[in-house]
Amino acid sequence: MTISDDRTPPEHVAIIMDGNGRWANARGLPRTVGHRKGVEAVREAVRVAGDVGIRYLTLFAFSSENWRRPATEINDLFGLLRMFIRRDLAELHAENVKVRVIGDRNNLRDDILPLLIEAEETTRDNTGLTLVIAFNYGARDEIARAAVTLAREVAEGRLPPEALTVEAIGERLDTAGIPDPDVIIRTSGEERLSNFLLWQAAYSELVFVPEYWPDFSREVFLGALDRFAARERRFGGLAGRPPVAVRS
Ligand code: IPE
Ligand code: IPE
Ligand code: MG
């Protein structure tokens, strides 16, 4: 049984695309070939997400910690993102996909930031799948930036300290306006979040699949969605009962 039967798909799926390097290593190829194959897997994942009616697909493309990699690999990854946007933006737009980028935009190279902004601007009125690209993204960094914004608002007297609620914090994260992910899928067998959506993942279901990212086919994606569909989500309430009012 697959999600393509008559089940309602999750509203928001987030994916930690991991294992490009190991995919290449296993074939005696340079890591960069794995990253290139990874872009094809991105295209397929976007297609599948659209086909099954997912509303938000978030893809972890480059983390704030990936700066620890050699400059050559960072250049490859940046080059691939540039190429992806240049080549695929028109098609994404035609498919009614809305692009959103999360992550730190400060000090991003000027051969990349304008492209990210162009992707968002071009597709801003689209009403289909929202493709959220997490680029130069780290959850702790995101929360720290939101804290700075809030501190400034308080210091300037625009916000009383007791207005620093869960909602107020959420509204200042990069993901403001995007529902929390229902499920976070990570490829390559690693079972950790690696600083991805730590705030938003509070009640996300986690699905780990052994395949490396370049092998993330339609079947693997649908299989992961099936595993999610079999989970029982309780949000702190009781099984099989709708949650009662939340005490504040
Ligand atoms: C995922 O694959 C791509 C990024 C993290 C940018 P990796 O490059 O992490 O591949 P492995 O984990 O080393 O195999
Ligand atoms: C997480 O993968 C980041 C992305 C997928 C962009 P990593 O490969 O960087 O994570 P670790 O270092 O294995 O935890
Ligand atoms: Mg990795």
Short mmCIF file of C-alpha atoms and ligand atoms in Angstrom, two decimals:
data_model
loop_
_atom_site.label_atom_id
_atom_site.label_comp_id
_atom_site.label_asym_id
_atom_site.label_seq_id
_atom_site.Cartn_x
_atom_site.Cartn_y
_atom_site.Cartn_z
CA MET A 1 0.00 0.00 0.00
CA THR A 2 1.38 3.41 -0.83
CA ILE A 3 0.48 6.97 0.00
CA SER A 4 -0.83 7.26 -3.55
CA ASP A 5 -3.85 5.25 -2.40
CA ASP A 6 -6.38 7.52 -0.76
CA ARG A 7 -4.48 8.73 2.27
CA THR A 8 -4.10 12.39 3.01
CA PRO A 9 -0.42 13.25 2.51
CA PRO A 10 1.52 15.07 5.22
CA GLU A 11 1.30 18.82 4.82
CA HIS A 12 5.01 19.42 5.35
CA VAL A 13 7.85 17.01 4.63
CA ALA A 14 11.42 18.02 5.44
CA ILE A 15 14.39 16.06 4.17
CA ILE A 16 18.01 15.86 5.29
CA MET A 17 19.62 14.92 2.00
CA ASP A 18 22.64 12.96 3.18
CA GLY A 19 25.09 10.51 1.66
CA ASN A 20 26.18 12.06 -1.63
CA GLY A 21 29.84 11.59 -0.75
CA ARG A 22 29.44 7.96 0.32
CA TRP A 23 27.39 7.21 -2.79
CA ALA A 24 30.30 8.43 -4.91
CA ASN A 25 32.94 6.73 -2.74
CA ALA A 26 31.20 3.40 -3.09
CA ARG A 27 31.65 3.74 -6.86
CA GLY A 28 35.22 4.98 -6.75
CA LEU A 29 34.07 8.40 -7.95
CA PRO A 30 34.89 11.86 -6.60
CA ARG A 31 32.43 13.29 -4.05
CA THR A 32 31.41 15.99 -6.50
CA VAL A 33 29.82 13.36 -8.77
CA GLY A 34 27.64 12.33 -5.83
CA HIS A 35 26.54 15.92 -5.35
CA ARG A 36 25.69 16.18 -9.03
CA LYS A 37 23.59 13.00 -8.88
CA GLY A 38 22.01 14.47 -5.78
CA VAL A 39 20.55 17.31 -7.84
CA GLU A 40 18.69 14.75 -9.96
CA ALA A 41 17.27 13.26 -6.78
CA VAL A 42 16.10 16.76 -5.78
CA ARG A 43 14.20 17.09 -9.06
CA GLU A 44 12.52 13.73 -8.53
CA ALA A 45 11.64 14.53 -4.90
CA VAL A 46 9.99 17.81 -5.98
CA ARG A 47 7.99 15.95 -8.64
CA VAL A 48 6.82 13.28 -6.20
CA ALA A 49 5.92 15.86 -3.55
CA GLY A 50 3.77 17.70 -6.10
CA ASP A 51 2.18 14.47 -7.33
CA VAL A 52 1.10 13.28 -3.88
CA GLY A 53 -0.17 16.70 -2.81
CA ILE A 54 2.40 17.66 -0.17
CA ARG A 55 2.08 21.42 0.49
CA TYR A 56 5.59 22.15 1.83
CA LEU A 57 8.82 20.34 0.98
CA THR A 58 11.90 21.53 2.86
CA LEU A 59 15.30 20.35 1.64
CA PHE A 60 18.48 20.74 3.68
CA ALA A 61 20.99 21.78 1.03
CA PHE A 62 23.87 23.37 2.95
CA SER A 63 24.30 23.68 6.69
CA SER A 64 25.99 26.41 8.68
CA GLU A 65 28.45 23.69 9.74
CA ASN A 66 29.21 22.59 6.18
CA TRP A 67 31.68 25.51 6.04
CA ARG A 68 34.02 23.05 7.80
CA ARG A 69 34.47 21.22 4.50
CA PRO A 70 37.30 21.87 2.02
CA ALA A 71 36.84 25.02 -0.08
CA THR A 72 36.73 22.98 -3.28
CA GLU A 73 33.71 21.00 -2.06
CA ILE A 74 31.97 24.17 -0.84
CA ASN A 75 32.53 25.69 -4.28
CA ASP A 76 31.04 22.60 -5.92
CA LEU A 77 27.96 22.77 -3.71
CA PHE A 78 27.45 26.48 -4.31
CA GLY A 79 27.95 25.96 -8.04
CA LEU A 80 25.34 23.21 -8.10
CA LEU A 81 22.77 25.37 -6.31
CA ARG A 82 23.44 28.18 -8.79
CA MET A 83 23.04 25.77 -11.67
CA PHE A 84 19.88 24.30 -10.20
CA ILE A 85 18.22 27.69 -9.87
CA ARG A 86 19.36 28.88 -13.30
CA ARG A 87 18.22 25.71 -15.05
CA ASP A 88 15.15 24.77 -13.07
CA LEU A 89 13.57 28.04 -11.95
CA ALA A 90 11.52 28.49 -15.13
CA GLU A 91 10.17 24.95 -14.87
CA LEU A 92 9.42 25.25 -11.16
CA HIS A 93 7.57 28.49 -11.89
CA ALA A 94 5.62 26.83 -14.70
CA GLU A 95 4.69 24.05 -12.26
CA ASN A 96 3.26 26.69 -9.88
CA VAL A 97 5.96 25.92 -7.26
CA LYS A 98 6.68 28.65 -4.74
CA VAL A 99 10.32 28.83 -3.65
CA ARG A 100 11.35 29.97 -0.18
CA VAL A 101 14.85 30.05 1.18
CA ILE A 102 15.71 29.70 4.87
CA GLY A 103 19.11 30.20 6.47
CA ASP A 104 21.49 33.04 7.19
CA ARG A 105 21.69 35.47 4.29
CA ASN A 106 24.32 37.69 5.89
CA ASN A 107 27.68 37.52 4.15
CA LEU A 108 26.40 35.15 1.46
CA ARG A 109 28.46 35.47 -1.69
CA ASP A 110 27.02 37.90 -4.19
CA ASP A 111 27.00 35.25 -6.90
CA ILE A 112 24.40 33.34 -4.91
CA LEU A 113 22.21 35.70 -2.88
CA PRO A 114 20.68 37.55 -5.88
CA LEU A 115 19.76 34.19 -7.41
CA LEU A 116 18.03 33.05 -4.23
CA ILE A 117 16.11 36.31 -4.07
CA GLU A 118 15.20 36.03 -7.75
CA ALA A 119 13.83 32.52 -7.17
CA GLU A 120 11.66 33.78 -4.32
CA GLU A 121 10.50 36.89 -6.17
CA THR A 122 9.68 35.07 -9.40
CA THR A 123 7.54 32.47 -7.66
CA ARG A 124 6.08 34.50 -4.78
CA ASP A 125 2.48 34.41 -6.05
CA ASN A 126 2.48 30.72 -6.95
CA THR A 127 -0.05 28.58 -5.14
CA GLY A 128 1.25 25.03 -5.60
CA LEU A 129 3.94 23.22 -3.63
CA THR A 130 6.15 25.46 -1.50
CA LEU A 131 9.75 24.34 -1.94
CA VAL A 132 11.74 25.52 1.06
CA ILE A 133 15.49 25.45 0.43
CA ALA A 134 17.54 25.41 3.64
CA PHE A 135 20.79 26.98 2.55
CA ASN A 136 23.50 28.19 4.92
CA TYR A 137 20.99 27.01 7.49
CA GLY A 138 21.58 25.92 11.09
CA ALA A 139 18.79 25.74 13.64
CA ARG A 140 20.84 27.14 16.50
CA ASP A 141 21.95 30.02 14.31
CA GLU A 142 18.33 30.62 13.24
CA ILE A 143 17.16 30.69 16.89
CA ALA A 144 20.04 32.99 17.87
CA ARG A 145 19.16 35.41 15.05
CA ALA A 146 15.53 35.40 16.16
CA ALA A 147 16.70 36.13 19.72
CA VAL A 148 18.65 39.15 18.48
CA THR A 149 15.56 40.45 16.65
CA LEU A 150 13.44 40.01 19.77
CA ALA A 151 16.05 41.60 22.03
CA ARG A 152 16.16 44.61 19.74
CA GLU A 153 12.37 44.96 19.77
CA VAL A 154 12.34 44.79 23.56
CA ALA A 155 15.25 47.22 23.91
CA GLU A 156 13.51 49.70 21.61
CA GLY A 157 10.32 49.40 23.66
CA ARG A 158 8.30 47.90 20.80
CA LEU A 159 7.66 44.63 22.68
CA PRO A 160 7.20 44.00 26.42
CA PRO A 161 9.41 41.15 27.72
CA GLU A 162 6.40 39.02 28.63
CA ALA A 163 5.34 39.07 24.96
CA LEU A 164 8.24 36.70 24.17
CA THR A 165 5.88 33.78 23.73
CA VAL A 166 6.34 30.57 21.77
CA GLU A 167 4.33 32.19 18.96
CA ALA A 168 6.42 35.39 19.03
CA ILE A 169 9.59 33.35 18.72
CA GLY A 170 8.14 31.24 15.89
CA GLU A 171 7.18 34.38 13.98
CA ARG A 172 10.80 35.55 14.01
CA LEU A 173 12.32 32.32 12.78
CA ASP A 174 13.21 31.93 9.11
CA THR A 175 10.26 29.54 8.81
CA ALA A 176 7.65 32.12 9.91
CA GLY A 177 4.31 31.27 8.31
CA ILE A 178 5.37 27.71 7.43
CA PRO A 179 3.72 24.93 9.46
CA ASP A 180 6.05 22.66 11.44
CA PRO A 181 7.21 19.59 9.50
CA ASP A 182 4.98 16.57 10.01
CA VAL A 183 7.84 14.31 9.10
CA ILE A 184 11.60 14.67 8.75
CA ILE A 185 13.23 12.11 6.50
CA ARG A 186 16.98 11.54 6.60
CA THR A 187 18.78 9.43 4.02
CA SER A 188 22.04 7.47 4.29
CA GLY A 189 21.29 5.64 7.54
CA GLU A 190 22.50 8.41 9.86
CA GLU A 191 20.07 8.93 12.71
CA ARG A 192 20.54 12.50 13.88
CA LEU A 193 19.19 15.96 13.09
CA SER A 194 22.54 17.71 12.52
CA ASN A 195 21.17 21.11 13.61
CA PHE A 196 18.14 20.97 11.26
CA LEU A 197 14.83 22.61 12.30
CA LEU A 198 15.40 21.96 16.03
CA TRP A 199 12.59 24.29 17.12
CA GLN A 200 10.15 23.18 14.45
CA ALA A 201 10.85 19.45 14.94
CA ALA A 202 9.23 19.38 18.40
CA TYR A 203 6.55 16.91 17.25
CA SER A 204 7.86 15.84 13.86
CA GLU A 205 7.96 12.14 13.12
CA LEU A 206 11.48 11.03 12.18
CA VAL A 207 12.01 8.55 9.37
CA PHE A 208 15.51 7.30 8.60
CA VAL A 209 16.13 5.45 5.38
CA PRO A 210 19.33 3.57 4.49
CA GLU A 211 19.58 4.77 0.87
CA TYR A 212 22.11 7.45 0.01
CA TRP A 213 20.54 10.66 -1.29
CA PRO A 214 21.33 10.06 -5.01
CA ASP A 215 19.30 6.82 -4.70
CA PHE A 216 16.26 8.58 -3.23
CA SER A 217 13.79 7.40 -5.86
CA ARG A 218 10.02 7.77 -6.01
CA GLU A 219 9.71 4.33 -4.40
CA VAL A 220 11.99 5.24 -1.50
CA PHE A 221 10.10 8.52 -0.96
CA LEU A 222 6.70 6.79 -1.04
CA GLY A 223 8.01 4.07 1.28
CA ALA A 224 9.11 6.73 3.79
CA LEU A 225 5.68 8.38 3.55
CA ASP A 226 4.08 4.99 4.23
CA ARG A 227 6.17 4.62 7.37
CA PHE A 228 5.05 8.08 8.47
CA ALA A 229 1.41 7.24 7.76
CA ALA A 230 1.64 4.22 10.08
CA ARG A 231 2.73 6.36 13.03
CA GLU A 232 0.34 7.50 15.70
CA ARG A 233 0.88 11.14 16.60
CA ARG A 234 -0.27 12.20 20.04
CA PHE A 235 1.21 15.66 20.64
CA GLY A 236 1.23 14.92 24.36
CA GLY A 237 -2.43 13.93 24.36
CA LEU A 238 -3.94 10.47 24.50
CA ALA A 239 -4.07 7.88 21.75
CA GLY A 240 -7.08 7.99 19.46
CA ARG A 241 -8.56 11.14 20.96
CA PRO A 242 -8.43 14.67 19.62
CA PRO A 243 -6.36 16.98 21.84
CA VAL A 244 -8.28 18.94 24.46
CA ALA A 245 -7.60 22.65 24.95
CA VAL A 246 -3.95 23.39 25.66
CA ARG A 247 -3.30 25.02 29.01
CA SER A 248 -1.18 28.12 28.64
C1 IPE B 1 24.85 15.48 1.59
O1 IPE B 1 25.83 14.53 1.33
C2 IPE B 1 25.12 16.82 0.96
C3 IPE B 1 25.49 17.85 1.93
C4 IPE B 1 25.67 17.68 3.21
C5 IPE B 1 25.70 19.18 1.39
P1 IPE B 1 27.23 14.54 2.07
O2 IPE B 1 28.16 15.44 1.32
O3 IPE B 1 27.10 14.87 3.51
O4 IPE B 1 27.68 13.05 1.89
P2 IPE B 1 28.32 12.09 2.97
O5 IPE B 1 27.46 12.17 4.20
O6 IPE B 1 29.70 12.58 3.22
O7 IPE B 1 28.28 10.74 2.34
C1 IPE B 2 23.48 17.50 7.15
O1 IPE B 2 24.37 16.57 6.63
C2 IPE B 2 23.49 18.74 6.30
C3 IPE B 2 22.86 18.64 4.98
C4 IPE B 2 22.22 17.60 4.53
C5 IPE B 2 22.93 19.83 4.18
P1 IPE B 2 25.88 16.49 7.13
O2 IPE B 2 26.53 15.43 6.31
O3 IPE B 2 26.51 17.84 7.10
O4 IPE B 2 25.72 16.05 8.65
P2 IPE B 2 26.75 15.34 9.64
O5 IPE B 2 28.01 16.16 9.63
O6 IPE B 2 26.99 13.96 9.15
O7 IPE B 2 26.05 15.34 10.96
MG MG B 3 26.80 13.80 5.21
#
